[in-house]
Structures are given as C-alpha cells and as structure tokens.
C-alpha cells in the first residue's frame, strides 16, 4: 500500500517528502501492532498470573465446602451454588422481558416520543453504576418491602442492570435477518406476529443464544449490586446450599471482595486467590461455550 | 389478470396478533417504568440530606470535611477523587483503546482479528473484583517496589486498573465507529497518494469523530461508576489527594466503605444516598451527551 504518486500530489501535508511519509506510516503501523498485541499479552499475563496464584488452592474440598467464619480451611461451595442460582433467577426474569422489548423496538415501534423515551431509559439503565443499582435494590427490597437480603432481590436488581444489554442483543439479532424473509412471510398471508415467531426469531436464534451466554458470563461476575441486595453471608451449615429465594445468598464474586476487605479468616489470601481463579475459569467457559454453541446453532438454523 | 391477493387472517390469528403486540409493548414500557422508579426512589432517599437534615447542597458539594456525625457531610474529597481516577483512566486507556480500535478496523489480518475479538470479550467478562484482586496482588506491589509508595495503594494504582477496565468499551465502540466510515472516502484518500497512516489520521479519525467521542464518554461512564476494583486499590482515605501515589477515595468507594455500617436514617446514610443520586445524575448526563454527539453527527 505504499504511495506511488509523487509526494506533491497529496492534499494533506504541504511540505512533505515520500520517505518521511513512509517512515511515519511504518512507525504508526508498528505502534498500532504493539498496542494490539499488548492487549492480547495483557490477557495472557492475567490468566497466567491467576493460575499461578490460585492453582494450588483449588481442591475438591475448596470447591464444595462451606466457608468458614474465623478459622482457616473454609471452602466456596455455597458461593458457587449461589452464583449460578442467582444467575438462573436473573435470566428467568431478564430473557423474556428483554427479548419482548427488543422485538417491539425492532419490529413494531415507529420513530416517535415513546420509542426515543424507551431508548433513553434503556441507555441510562445500562450506564447506571452497579453500586447505585445496589442502593436502589437496598431501598426497594430491604427497606420498603422488608425482604432483608435475598437471592430474589439480588436477581431482580441484576435484571434491571442487564435488561438493556440483552435488548440490544435482541435488536441486533433481529436486524441480521434479511428483510426479504419478512416480506416473503407476510406476502404468504402470515400476520406480523406469526412472521416474527416462525420466521424472524428462528433466523436470529444463533446471535441471540451467543449474546445471552455472554451476558450470563457478565452477570455471574457482578458484585457491587449484590452486596446490598443478596448480602454478604450464606446460611451456616448444611442449609448453606439453599434453594429458597428469600434467603441471603452471597455469591463467589461478593465472597472474593468480602474476605479481602472485611473477612477475619487467616487464609483470606488463599481464598481470594482460589476464588479469583474460579471466577476467571467460569468466565472463560461461558465465552468458549457461547462461541461453540453460536456456531453450531447458526449452521443448524441458517446453513451458514 | 387476477386481482391482488387479500390475505385472509383467521380471527384467531388476529387476536394473537393484538395480544402479542400488547405484551411486547408492555415489556418496552417496563423499561421506562423501571428507570422512573430508580430516579424517584434514589431522589427521595438522596435528597433527604437537604430536606430532612437541612444541610445545604453547598456544604455537601463544596466542602471536603466528611464528618457526618457532626452534621458535616462534605463530599468534595470524593468528587475530586472520582474525577481524578476517571481522568487518569481515560488519559491512559482512551488513546490505547482507540489505537486498538484502529488496528482491528484497518490493519488486523482476519486470523488475528478472530483471536482478538474473543480476547476482548473475555476482558469484558472478567469481574471487577478480579481486576481489583489483580491490582491488589500484582500492580500494588510493583508500585510499592519501584515508585517508592508506602503501600502501593492510591490514585495511580486505581487509575491504571480502571484504564484497563475501560479498554474493552473503548476498543469495541471505536472499532465500530471507524468501520462505519464509508470505504469510498478511504479509497479516495489512498488513490490520491496518501499513505495508510495519513489516511487514518487525516481522513478516518475526523470522519469517525462523533463515534470516537461516544466511545470515550462511555469509557468515562464505566470508570466513574466502578466501585469495588477501585475500592480494593485506592487506599480509601477521605481527603483530597495531594499526589498520584497518595491514598484517596471516590464517591463509589465511600459508599462501599461506609454503607454496611450506616444506620438507617442517619446523616451518614443520607449522605451516601446523596452520593448515589449524584452518580445517577452523572450517568444520565453522560447518556444525554452521547445522544447529543450522535445527533450532531447525523446532521
């Protein structure tokens, strides 16, 4: 891509010669490559370092045992359970509402006050800091409704926080379905809803699934919003694995923060190292499975 | 010739159509309702400091003396702290993020691009506490060792952690912005003999200006709202920071530090809710700014 025309022909720089321009181009190219490879290297360092710190902590006992309040040797079993439990609850609320709102905005809504208000509110919701949403949850679920700290309250606060991302995923997924398919369906006499349900949604199932799993990977790492809604404790003893949505449910990411900043156990550093590694591994699994599943579904439903 | 086909929907299909439409509309309306509820509840708790405790907004925003027990909930130190870490995050993470965005949209060989996309997606997914943990165990010791800071905790450490955390946001948004520049403009520039870098710098970046602005604003929004990663490495000292290596506190970290022990109805609790309300207003202001930037570019 080197310039072949004489340097006087460039309209951009007045005093200029070809070798200088080529040098600047080479330097810039080098810097951009460095920046890009730097990001990949950074991620590799993070993964390597967390493995180095945490690999020796992980054992069957650590992954399944309940946490300990004051003595060493506590595990993270209930925390892992709570992380997935709250994730499932959150998805049960988020997926139907977000896909429905996304479908409405993409397929039905016309430009106007309602549409732009929904967009503004969705963008604002997406920008609200996690900790602020946590305090909203504290006001509504703990102070007004007197639920105290509950898994359900945590899941509902997380739902509000993640609705916009999933709405966006839905809208992008629907937009990727060719308009001709909709027209074909409508021309055959299908109603708009029939078209969406039988033609558009199946056509966008692959990006939707990928998007939901990626968002799930983010939900499982949310922390600040859960401290004031789901709490920083698990029930003691066997009942630590608790299916009751009205029980306090400390998740793994909250546990990592809590043991570091408020915990009393002597092996807090080990627990932190182990928890950080487990969280990273969960995120990696979510990302990889999103990709594999997305590819498979895309092949199955659209043949691409 | 046959006349135009008139679709004959069964009445059941018609009923389904209206039900579906109603349900979908309700879901969209829920988004408005949720946002309205958040504003109303946070305002009603966040304004108590001024209307129930009768503390002037000026004493809250303009004083750095944070002693809620003696009715002096000055939040200036936290506001300065928030602005400072956000500034460092965007100064360090902004240019780097845009550079990677340029790389992905203009230079990256497809094979490398297909490695970097998931890598960035993983960086988004890493929980903020894990970033905090990395800052705590990896970055803070380095800063303690090499920069002569006593603890390794402070503005600089928090700024660096945040700059990494906002990278994915800035990268993907600036990549999108640069990709949306019509390829013909780029080709015209190259055909006139400009090098690739001249084309990027003099043609693509100006053309994508509003999109890049949006990328930076949303990076700022992410940085100013981040709580736990910052709280783990900033040192949490409620004073206006005197230097880069000094411990400080931000609006978010102060909420995290004191909310757990604040008594319901106390001046301390009210002032923390006021800080949350302030953060909400900042978030909404940034979104308004984003919409303004996009509207201006559409003209």
Coordinates of C-alpha atoms in Angstrom, one line a residue:
Chain A
X1 CA 0.0 0.0 0.0
X2 CA 2.9 2.4 -0.5
X3 CA 2.2 5.6 -2.3
X4 CA 3.3 5.6 -5.9
X5 CA 2.3 9.1 -6.9
X6 CA 4.7 11.9 -6.4
X7 CA 4.5 13.4 -2.9
X8 CA 3.4 16.8 -4.2
X9 CA 0.1 15.2 -5.1
X10 CA -1.0 14.7 -1.5
X11 CA -3.5 17.3 -0.5
X12 CA -3.0 16.8 3.2
X13 CA 0.5 17.9 4.1
X14 CA 2.2 20.8 2.4
X15 CA 5.9 20.3 3.0
X16 CA 6.4 16.7 2.7
X17 CA 8.5 14.0 1.0
X18 CA 7.9 10.4 0.3
X19 CA 10.4 8.9 2.6
X20 CA 9.2 10.9 5.6
X21 CA 5.7 9.8 4.9
X22 CA 6.7 6.2 4.5
X23 CA 8.6 6.4 7.8
X24 CA 5.7 7.9 9.6
X25 CA 3.5 5.2 8.2
X26 CA 5.9 2.5 9.3
X27 CA 6.2 3.9 12.8
X28 CA 2.4 4.2 13.2
X29 CA 1.9 0.7 11.9
X30 CA 4.4 -0.5 14.4
X31 CA 2.7 1.3 17.3
X32 CA -0.7 0.0 16.4
X33 CA 0.6 -3.5 16.2
X34 CA 2.3 -3.1 19.6
X35 CA -0.9 -1.8 21.2
X36 CA -3.0 -4.7 19.8
X37 CA -0.5 -7.4 20.7
X38 CA -0.2 -5.7 24.1
X39 CA -3.9 -6.3 24.8
X40 CA -3.5 -10.0 24.0
X41 CA -0.4 -10.2 26.1
X42 CA -2.1 -8.5 28.9
X43 CA -4.9 -11.0 28.9
X44 CA -2.3 -13.9 28.7
X45 CA -0.5 -12.4 31.7
X46 CA -3.7 -12.1 33.7
X47 CA -4.7 -15.7 33.1
X48 CA -1.2 -17.0 33.7
X49 CA -0.8 -15.0 36.9
X50 CA -4.2 -16.0 38.3
X51 CA -3.4 -19.7 37.5
X52 CA 0.0 -19.3 39.3
X53 CA -1.7 -17.8 42.4
X54 CA -4.7 -20.0 42.6
X55 CA -3.9 -23.4 41.1
X56 CA -2.6 -24.9 44.4
X57 CA -5.6 -23.6 46.3
X58 CA -8.2 -25.4 44.2
X59 CA -9.2 -28.8 45.5
X60 CA -12.5 -30.7 45.8
X61 CA -12.8 -29.6 49.4
X62 CA -12.3 -25.9 48.5
X63 CA -14.9 -26.1 45.7
X64 CA -17.6 -27.8 47.8
X65 CA -17.1 -27.0 51.5
X66 CA -19.0 -24.1 53.1
X67 CA -17.0 -21.0 54.0
X68 CA -15.5 -20.6 57.5
X69 CA -16.1 -17.5 59.6
X70 CA -12.9 -17.4 61.6
X71 CA -10.7 -20.5 61.2
X72 CA -8.7 -21.5 58.1
X73 CA -9.8 -24.1 55.6
X74 CA -13.2 -22.7 54.5
X75 CA -14.4 -23.5 51.0
X76 CA -16.6 -21.7 48.4
X77 CA -19.2 -24.4 47.7
X78 CA -22.3 -22.4 48.7
X79 CA -20.9 -19.3 47.0
X80 CA -20.5 -21.1 43.7
X81 CA -24.1 -22.5 44.1
X82 CA -25.4 -19.0 44.9
X83 CA -23.7 -17.5 41.9
X84 CA -25.4 -19.9 39.5
X85 CA -28.7 -19.8 41.4
X86 CA -28.9 -16.0 41.2
X87 CA -27.7 -16.2 37.5
X88 CA -30.6 -18.6 36.7
X89 CA -33.1 -16.4 38.6
X90 CA -31.9 -13.3 36.8
X91 CA -32.1 -15.0 33.3
X92 CA -35.6 -16.2 34.1
X93 CA -36.7 -12.5 34.6
X94 CA -34.3 -10.9 32.0
X95 CA -34.7 -13.0 29.0
X96 CA -38.5 -12.8 28.4
X97 CA -38.7 -9.1 29.2
X98 CA -35.6 -8.1 27.2
X99 CA -36.5 -10.1 24.2
X100 CA -40.0 -8.9 24.2
X101 CA -38.9 -5.2 24.5
X102 CA -36.2 -5.8 21.9
X103 CA -38.8 -7.3 19.4
X104 CA -41.2 -4.4 20.0
X105 CA -38.5 -1.8 19.4
X106 CA -37.0 -3.6 16.3
X107 CA -40.2 -4.8 14.6
X108 CA -43.1 -2.7 15.8
X109 CA -42.1 0.7 17.1
X110 CA -42.1 3.7 14.8
X111 CA -39.9 6.7 15.5
X112 CA -41.6 8.9 18.0
X113 CA -41.7 10.0 21.6
X114 CA -42.4 6.6 23.1
X115 CA -39.6 4.9 21.1
X116 CA -37.0 7.6 22.0
X117 CA -38.0 7.5 25.6
X118 CA -37.6 3.8 25.8
X119 CA -34.2 4.1 24.1
X120 CA -33.1 6.8 26.5
X121 CA -34.2 4.8 29.5
X122 CA -32.5 1.7 28.3
X123 CA -29.3 3.6 27.7
X124 CA -29.5 5.2 31.1
X125 CA -30.2 1.8 32.8
X126 CA -27.1 0.4 31.0
X127 CA -25.0 3.2 32.3
X128 CA -26.1 3.2 36.0
X129 CA -23.2 2.1 38.1
X130 CA -23.6 -1.3 39.6
X131 CA -23.2 0.2 43.1
X132 CA -26.0 2.7 42.5
X133 CA -28.3 -0.1 41.4
X134 CA -27.3 -1.9 44.6
X135 CA -28.5 1.0 46.7
X136 CA -31.8 1.1 44.7
X137 CA -32.2 -2.6 45.5
X138 CA -31.5 -1.8 49.1
X139 CA -34.2 0.8 49.2
X140 CA -36.8 -1.2 47.5
X141 CA -36.2 -4.8 48.6
X142 CA -34.7 -4.3 52.0
X143 CA -36.2 -1.0 53.3
X144 CA -39.6 -0.8 51.6
X145 CA -40.5 -4.4 51.1
X146 CA -38.6 -5.7 54.2
X147 CA -37.3 -8.8 52.4
X148 CA -34.0 -8.3 54.1
X149 CA -31.0 -9.6 51.9
X150 CA -32.4 -12.2 49.5
X151 CA -31.3 -14.1 46.4
X152 CA -34.5 -12.8 44.7
X153 CA -33.8 -9.2 45.5
X154 CA -30.3 -9.6 44.0
X155 CA -31.7 -11.3 40.9
X156 CA -34.2 -8.5 40.4
X157 CA -31.6 -5.8 40.7
X158 CA -29.4 -7.6 38.3
X159 CA -32.3 -7.9 35.9
X160 CA -32.7 -4.1 35.7
X161 CA -28.9 -3.8 35.2
X162 CA -28.7 -6.3 32.4
X163 CA -32.0 -5.7 30.5
X164 CA -30.6 -3.1 28.2
X165 CA -27.6 -5.3 27.1
X166 CA -30.0 -8.1 26.2
X167 CA -32.4 -5.8 24.5
X168 CA -29.6 -4.6 22.3
X169 CA -28.5 -8.2 21.6
X170 CA -32.1 -9.0 20.6
X171 CA -32.4 -5.9 18.3
X172 CA -29.1 -6.7 16.6
X173 CA -30.1 -10.4 16.2
X174 CA -33.4 -9.4 14.6
X175 CA -31.8 -6.8 12.4
X176 CA -29.5 -9.5 11.0
X177 CA -32.5 -11.4 9.5
X178 CA -32.9 -10.3 5.9
X179 CA -36.0 -8.1 5.2
X180 CA -36.9 -10.3 2.2
X181 CA -37.7 -13.2 4.6
X182 CA -40.3 -11.0 6.5
X183 CA -41.8 -9.8 3.2
X184 CA -42.0 -13.3 1.9
X185 CA -43.8 -14.5 5.0
X186 CA -46.2 -11.6 5.1
X187 CA -46.9 -12.0 1.4
X188 CA -47.9 -15.6 2.1
X189 CA -50.6 -14.2 4.4
X190 CA -48.9 -14.5 7.8
X191 CA -49.6 -11.9 10.4
X192 CA -46.8 -9.8 11.7
X193 CA -46.6 -11.9 14.9
X194 CA -46.7 -15.2 13.0
X195 CA -43.8 -13.9 10.9
X196 CA -41.8 -12.9 13.9
X197 CA -42.4 -16.2 15.7
X198 CA -42.0 -18.6 12.8
X199 CA -39.5 -16.8 10.6
X200 CA -37.6 -13.9 12.3
X201 CA -36.9 -15.5 15.7
X202 CA -35.7 -18.8 14.4
X203 CA -33.5 -16.9 12.0
X204 CA -31.9 -14.9 14.8
X205 CA -31.6 -17.8 17.3
X206 CA -27.8 -18.1 16.9
X207 CA -26.8 -14.5 17.7
X208 CA -29.4 -14.4 20.5
X209 CA -28.0 -17.5 22.1
X210 CA -24.4 -16.3 21.9
X211 CA -25.5 -12.9 23.3
X212 CA -27.4 -14.4 26.2
X213 CA -24.5 -16.7 27.2
X214 CA -22.0 -13.8 27.0
X215 CA -24.3 -11.6 29.2
X216 CA -24.7 -14.5 31.6
X217 CA -20.9 -14.6 31.9
X218 CA -21.0 -10.9 32.9
X219 CA -24.0 -11.4 35.3
X220 CA -22.1 -14.1 37.2
X221 CA -19.3 -11.6 37.9
X222 CA -21.5 -8.8 39.1
X223 CA -20.6 -7.8 42.6
X224 CA -21.4 -4.3 43.8
X225 CA -25.1 -4.6 43.1
X226 CA -25.3 -7.8 45.1
X227 CA -23.6 -6.6 48.3
X228 CA -26.7 -4.6 49.3
X229 CA -29.4 -6.9 47.8
X230 CA -28.3 -10.5 48.2
X231 CA -26.0 -9.8 51.1
X232 CA -22.5 -11.0 52.2
X233 CA -23.4 -14.2 54.1
X234 CA -24.6 -17.7 53.5
X235 CA -26.7 -19.7 55.9
X236 CA -24.5 -21.7 58.2
X237 CA -24.0 -25.5 58.0
X238 CA -25.8 -27.8 55.6
X239 CA -28.5 -25.3 54.7
X240 CA -25.8 -23.3 53.0
X241 CA -27.0 -24.7 49.7
X242 CA -30.3 -23.0 49.9
X243 CA -33.0 -23.1 47.2
X244 CA -35.2 -20.6 49.0
X245 CA -35.1 -17.3 47.0
X246 CA -35.9 -15.4 50.2
X247 CA -32.6 -16.3 51.8
X248 CA -29.4 -14.3 51.8
X249 CA -27.1 -15.6 49.1
X250 CA -23.5 -14.4 49.0
X251 CA -22.1 -15.1 45.5
X252 CA -18.5 -16.1 44.7
X253 CA -17.5 -12.6 43.5
X254 CA -19.0 -11.0 46.6
X255 CA -17.1 -13.5 48.7
X256 CA -13.8 -12.6 47.0
X257 CA -14.4 -8.9 47.9
X258 CA -15.8 -9.7 51.4
X259 CA -13.0 -12.0 52.5
X260 CA -10.4 -9.4 51.4
X261 CA -12.0 -6.3 52.9
X262 CA -14.0 -7.5 55.9
X263 CA -13.1 -11.1 56.5
X264 CA -11.4 -12.5 59.6
X265 CA -10.1 -15.8 58.3
X266 CA -6.3 -16.3 58.4
X267 CA -6.2 -17.8 55.0
X268 CA -8.0 -14.9 53.3
X269 CA -5.3 -14.5 50.7
X270 CA -5.5 -18.2 49.6
X271 CA -9.3 -18.0 49.5
X272 CA -9.0 -14.8 47.4
X273 CA -6.5 -16.4 45.0
X274 CA -8.7 -19.5 44.6
X275 CA -11.9 -17.6 44.2
X276 CA -10.4 -15.2 41.6
X277 CA -9.2 -18.2 39.6
X278 CA -12.5 -20.0 39.7
X279 CA -14.3 -16.8 38.6
X280 CA -11.9 -16.4 35.7
X281 CA -12.4 -20.1 34.7
X282 CA -16.2 -19.6 34.8
X283 CA -15.9 -16.6 32.5
X284 CA -13.7 -18.5 30.1
X285 CA -16.1 -21.4 30.0
X286 CA -19.0 -19.1 29.3
X287 CA -17.1 -17.3 26.5
X288 CA -15.9 -20.5 24.8
X289 CA -19.3 -22.2 25.0
X290 CA -21.0 -19.1 23.6
X291 CA -18.8 -19.3 20.6
X292 CA -19.2 -23.1 20.0
X293 CA -23.0 -23.0 20.6
X294 CA -23.4 -19.9 18.4
X295 CA -21.5 -21.5 15.6
X296 CA -23.5 -24.8 15.9
X297 CA -26.9 -23.1 16.0
X298 CA -26.0 -20.8 13.2
X299 CA -25.2 -23.8 11.0
X300 CA -28.3 -25.6 12.0
X301 CA -30.8 -22.7 11.5
X302 CA -29.4 -20.7 8.7
X303 CA -27.0 -23.1 7.0
X304 CA -24.2 -20.5 7.3
Chain B
X1 CA -55.3 -11.0 -14.6
X2 CA -56.0 -11.9 -11.1
X3 CA -56.6 -9.2 -8.6
X4 CA -54.3 -8.6 -5.6
X5 CA -54.4 -11.4 -3.1
X6 CA -56.1 -10.3 0.0
X7 CA -54.7 -12.1 3.0
X8 CA -57.4 -13.7 4.9
X9 CA -56.2 -14.0 8.5
X10 CA -58.3 -16.1 10.7
X11 CA -59.8 -14.3 13.6
X12 CA -57.6 -16.3 15.9
X13 CA -54.5 -15.0 14.3
X14 CA -55.9 -11.5 14.7
X15 CA -56.4 -12.0 18.4
X16 CA -53.0 -13.4 18.8
X17 CA -51.5 -10.5 16.9
X18 CA -53.1 -8.0 19.2
X19 CA -52.1 -10.0 22.3
X20 CA -48.5 -10.2 21.2
X21 CA -48.4 -6.6 20.3
X22 CA -49.8 -5.7 23.8
X23 CA -47.3 -7.9 25.6
X24 CA -44.3 -6.6 23.6
X25 CA -45.5 -3.0 24.2
X26 CA -45.8 -3.7 27.9
X27 CA -42.2 -5.0 28.1
X28 CA -40.9 -1.8 26.5
X29 CA -43.0 0.3 28.8
X30 CA -41.5 -1.6 31.7
X31 CA -38.1 -0.2 30.8
X32 CA -39.5 3.3 31.2
X33 CA -41.2 2.4 34.4
X34 CA -38.0 0.8 35.9
X35 CA -35.9 3.9 35.1
X36 CA -38.6 6.2 36.5
X37 CA -38.7 4.1 39.7
X38 CA -34.9 4.3 40.1
X39 CA -34.9 8.0 39.7
X40 CA -37.8 8.5 42.1
X41 CA -36.5 6.2 44.8
X42 CA -32.9 7.4 44.7
X43 CA -34.1 11.0 44.6
X44 CA -36.4 10.6 47.6
X45 CA -33.5 9.0 49.6
X46 CA -30.8 11.1 48.1
X47 CA -32.5 14.5 48.8
X48 CA -33.3 13.7 52.5
X49 CA -29.9 15.1 53.4
X50 CA -31.1 18.5 52.2
X51 CA -34.8 18.4 53.0
X52 CA -34.8 16.3 56.2
X53 CA -31.4 17.0 57.7
X54 CA -31.5 20.6 56.4
X55 CA -27.9 20.6 55.2
X56 CA -27.2 23.0 52.3
X57 CA -26.2 21.4 49.0
X58 CA -23.2 23.7 49.0
X59 CA -21.9 22.1 52.3
X60 CA -22.3 18.7 50.6
X61 CA -20.7 19.6 47.2
X62 CA -18.2 22.3 48.3
X63 CA -16.7 21.0 51.5
X64 CA -14.1 18.3 51.9
X65 CA -14.8 17.8 55.6
X66 CA -16.6 14.5 55.8
X67 CA -17.8 14.2 59.3
X68 CA -21.4 13.2 59.1
X69 CA -21.7 12.6 62.8
X70 CA -21.1 16.4 63.4
X71 CA -23.5 17.2 60.5
X72 CA -20.8 18.0 58.0
X73 CA -21.1 15.6 55.1
X74 CA -18.8 17.3 52.7
X75 CA -18.3 15.1 49.7
X76 CA -15.7 17.3 47.8
X77 CA -12.8 14.9 48.5
X78 CA -14.8 12.0 47.0
X79 CA -15.9 14.1 44.0
X80 CA -12.3 15.1 43.4
X81 CA -11.2 11.5 43.8
X82 CA -13.8 10.3 41.3
X83 CA -12.8 12.9 38.8
X84 CA -9.1 12.2 39.3
X85 CA -9.2 8.4 38.8
X86 CA -11.6 8.8 35.8
X87 CA -9.2 11.4 34.3
X88 CA -6.2 9.0 34.6
X89 CA -8.3 6.1 33.3
X90 CA -9.4 8.0 30.2
X91 CA -5.9 9.6 29.6
X92 CA -4.2 6.2 29.7
X93 CA -7.0 3.9 28.4
X94 CA -8.6 6.2 25.8
X95 CA -5.7 6.5 23.3
X96 CA -4.7 2.9 23.8
X97 CA -8.3 1.8 23.2
X98 CA -8.7 3.9 20.1
X99 CA -5.3 2.6 18.8
X100 CA -6.5 -1.0 19.1
X101 CA -9.8 0.0 17.6
X102 CA -7.9 1.4 14.6
X103 CA -5.9 -1.7 14.4
X104 CA -8.9 -4.0 14.5
X105 CA -10.8 -2.0 11.9
X106 CA -8.0 -1.2 9.5
X107 CA -4.9 -3.4 10.0
X108 CA -5.7 -6.6 11.6
X109 CA -5.3 -9.7 9.5
X110 CA -8.5 -11.7 9.7
X111 CA -6.8 -14.6 11.6
X112 CA -5.5 -12.2 14.3
X113 CA -8.8 -10.4 14.4
X114 CA -10.6 -13.6 15.2
X115 CA -8.2 -14.2 18.1
X116 CA -8.5 -10.6 19.5
X117 CA -12.3 -10.4 19.4
X118 CA -12.8 -13.2 21.9
X119 CA -9.9 -11.9 23.9
X120 CA -11.6 -8.6 24.3
X121 CA -14.9 -10.3 25.1
X122 CA -13.1 -12.1 27.9
X123 CA -11.7 -8.8 29.2
X124 CA -15.2 -7.5 29.4
X125 CA -16.3 -10.6 31.2
X126 CA -13.6 -10.6 33.9
X127 CA -15.5 -9.5 37.1
X128 CA -14.5 -6.2 38.5
X129 CA -13.4 -7.8 41.8
X130 CA -10.9 -9.9 39.9
X131 CA -9.5 -6.8 38.3
X132 CA -9.3 -5.4 41.9
X133 CA -7.6 -8.6 43.0
X134 CA -5.0 -8.3 40.2
X135 CA -4.4 -4.7 41.1
X136 CA -4.0 -5.7 44.8
X137 CA -1.7 -8.6 44.2
X138 CA 0.2 -7.7 41.0
X139 CA 0.1 -3.9 40.5
X140 CA 0.3 -2.5 44.0
X141 CA 3.4 -4.5 45.0
X142 CA 5.1 -3.3 41.7
X143 CA 4.2 0.3 42.5
X144 CA 5.4 -0.1 46.1
X145 CA 8.7 -1.5 44.9
X146 CA 9.5 0.8 42.0
X147 CA 7.8 4.1 42.7
X148 CA 8.6 4.4 46.4
X149 CA 5.0 4.5 47.5
X150 CA 4.5 3.2 51.0
X151 CA 1.5 1.0 50.5
X152 CA 1.2 0.8 46.7
X153 CA -2.4 1.9 47.1
X154 CA -3.5 5.3 45.7
X155 CA -4.8 7.3 42.8
X156 CA -2.2 6.0 40.3
X157 CA -2.9 2.3 41.1
X158 CA -6.7 2.9 40.9
X159 CA -6.2 4.8 37.6
X160 CA -4.2 2.1 36.0
X161 CA -6.7 -0.6 37.0
X162 CA -9.6 1.5 35.6
X163 CA -7.7 2.3 32.4
X164 CA -7.5 -1.5 31.7
X165 CA -11.2 -2.0 32.7
X166 CA -12.5 0.6 30.3
X167 CA -10.3 -0.7 27.4
X168 CA -12.9 -3.2 26.0
X169 CA -15.6 -0.5 25.9
X170 CA -13.4 2.0 24.1
X171 CA -11.9 -0.6 21.8
X172 CA -15.2 -2.1 20.5
X173 CA -17.0 1.3 20.2
X174 CA -14.2 3.0 18.4
X175 CA -13.8 -0.1 16.1
X176 CA -17.5 0.2 15.2
X177 CA -17.2 4.0 14.7
X178 CA -14.2 3.5 12.3
X179 CA -15.9 0.7 10.4
X180 CA -18.9 2.8 9.8
X181 CA -16.9 5.3 7.8
X182 CA -17.8 4.8 4.1
X183 CA -15.0 2.8 2.4
X184 CA -15.1 5.1 -0.6
X185 CA -13.7 8.0 1.4
X186 CA -10.8 5.9 2.4
X187 CA -10.2 4.7 -1.1
X188 CA -10.3 8.2 -2.4
X189 CA -7.6 9.2 0.1
X190 CA -5.4 6.3 -0.8
X191 CA -5.9 6.9 -4.5
X192 CA -4.7 10.5 -4.0
X193 CA -1.4 9.0 -2.8
X194 CA -1.8 9.3 0.9
X195 CA -0.1 6.6 3.0
X196 CA -2.2 4.3 5.2
X197 CA -1.4 6.3 8.3
X198 CA -2.1 9.7 6.6
X199 CA -5.5 8.2 5.6
X200 CA -6.2 7.1 9.1
X201 CA -5.1 10.3 10.7
X202 CA -6.4 12.9 8.3
X203 CA -9.5 11.2 6.9
X204 CA -10.8 8.3 9.0
X205 CA -10.3 9.7 12.5
X206 CA -12.0 13.1 11.7
X207 CA -14.8 11.2 9.9
X208 CA -15.4 9.0 12.9
X209 CA -15.1 11.8 15.3
X210 CA -18.5 11.6 16.9
X211 CA -18.4 7.8 17.2
X212 CA -15.0 8.1 18.9
X213 CA -16.4 10.8 21.3
X214 CA -19.1 8.4 22.2
X215 CA -16.5 5.6 22.9
X216 CA -14.6 7.9 25.2
X217 CA -17.8 9.2 27.0
X218 CA -19.0 5.6 27.7
X219 CA -15.4 4.8 28.9
X220 CA -15.7 7.7 31.3
X221 CA -19.1 6.4 32.4
X222 CA -17.7 3.0 33.1
X223 CA -14.7 4.5 35.0
X224 CA -16.7 6.9 37.2
X225 CA -19.2 4.2 38.3
X226 CA -16.8 1.4 39.1
X227 CA -16.7 0.7 42.8
X228 CA -15.1 -2.5 44.1
X229 CA -12.0 -2.7 41.9
X230 CA -11.2 0.9 42.8
X231 CA -12.0 0.4 46.5
X232 CA -9.6 -2.5 46.7
X233 CA -6.6 -0.5 45.5
X234 CA -7.2 3.2 46.2
X235 CA -6.3 3.2 49.9
X236 CA -9.6 4.7 51.0
X237 CA -8.6 7.9 52.7
X238 CA -11.3 10.6 52.8
X239 CA -9.0 13.5 52.0
X240 CA -8.4 15.5 48.8
X241 CA -5.4 13.6 47.3
X242 CA -2.2 15.6 47.2
X243 CA -0.3 13.4 44.8
X244 CA -0.5 10.4 42.5
X245 CA 0.8 8.0 45.0
X246 CA -1.4 9.2 47.9
X247 CA -4.3 7.2 49.0
X248 CA -7.7 8.7 48.2
X249 CA -11.4 7.8 48.0
X250 CA -14.1 8.3 45.4
X251 CA -17.9 8.6 45.5
X252 CA -18.3 4.9 44.8
X253 CA -15.6 3.7 47.2
X254 CA -17.0 5.8 50.0
X255 CA -20.4 4.2 49.5
X256 CA -18.8 0.7 49.7
X257 CA -16.7 1.6 52.7
X258 CA -19.5 3.0 54.9
X259 CA -22.9 1.8 53.7
X260 CA -22.6 -1.5 55.6
X261 CA -22.2 0.3 58.9
X262 CA -24.5 3.3 58.3
X263 CA -27.6 3.4 60.5
X264 CA -30.9 3.8 58.7
X265 CA -32.0 7.5 59.0
X266 CA -28.5 8.8 60.0
X267 CA -26.9 11.7 58.3
X268 CA -24.1 9.3 57.2
X269 CA -26.7 7.1 55.4
X270 CA -28.4 10.0 53.8
X271 CA -25.2 11.5 52.6
X272 CA -24.3 8.1 51.0
X273 CA -27.6 8.0 49.2
X274 CA -27.0 11.6 48.1
X275 CA -23.7 10.4 46.5
X276 CA -25.5 7.5 44.8
X277 CA -28.1 10.1 43.5
X278 CA -25.2 12.3 42.3
X279 CA -23.7 9.3 40.4
X280 CA -27.1 8.6 38.9
X281 CA -27.3 12.2 37.6
X282 CA -23.8 11.9 36.2
X283 CA -24.7 8.7 34.4
X284 CA -27.8 10.3 32.9
X285 CA -25.9 13.5 31.9
X286 CA -23.3 11.3 30.1
X287 CA -26.0 9.5 28.2
X288 CA -27.6 12.8 27.2
X289 CA -24.1 13.9 26.0
X290 CA -23.8 10.7 24.0
X291 CA -27.2 11.3 22.3
X292 CA -26.2 14.8 21.5
X293 CA -22.9 13.7 20.0
X294 CA -24.7 11.1 17.8
X295 CA -27.4 13.5 16.8
X296 CA -24.9 16.1 15.8
X297 CA -23.1 13.6 13.6
X298 CA -26.4 12.6 11.9
X299 CA -27.0 16.1 10.7

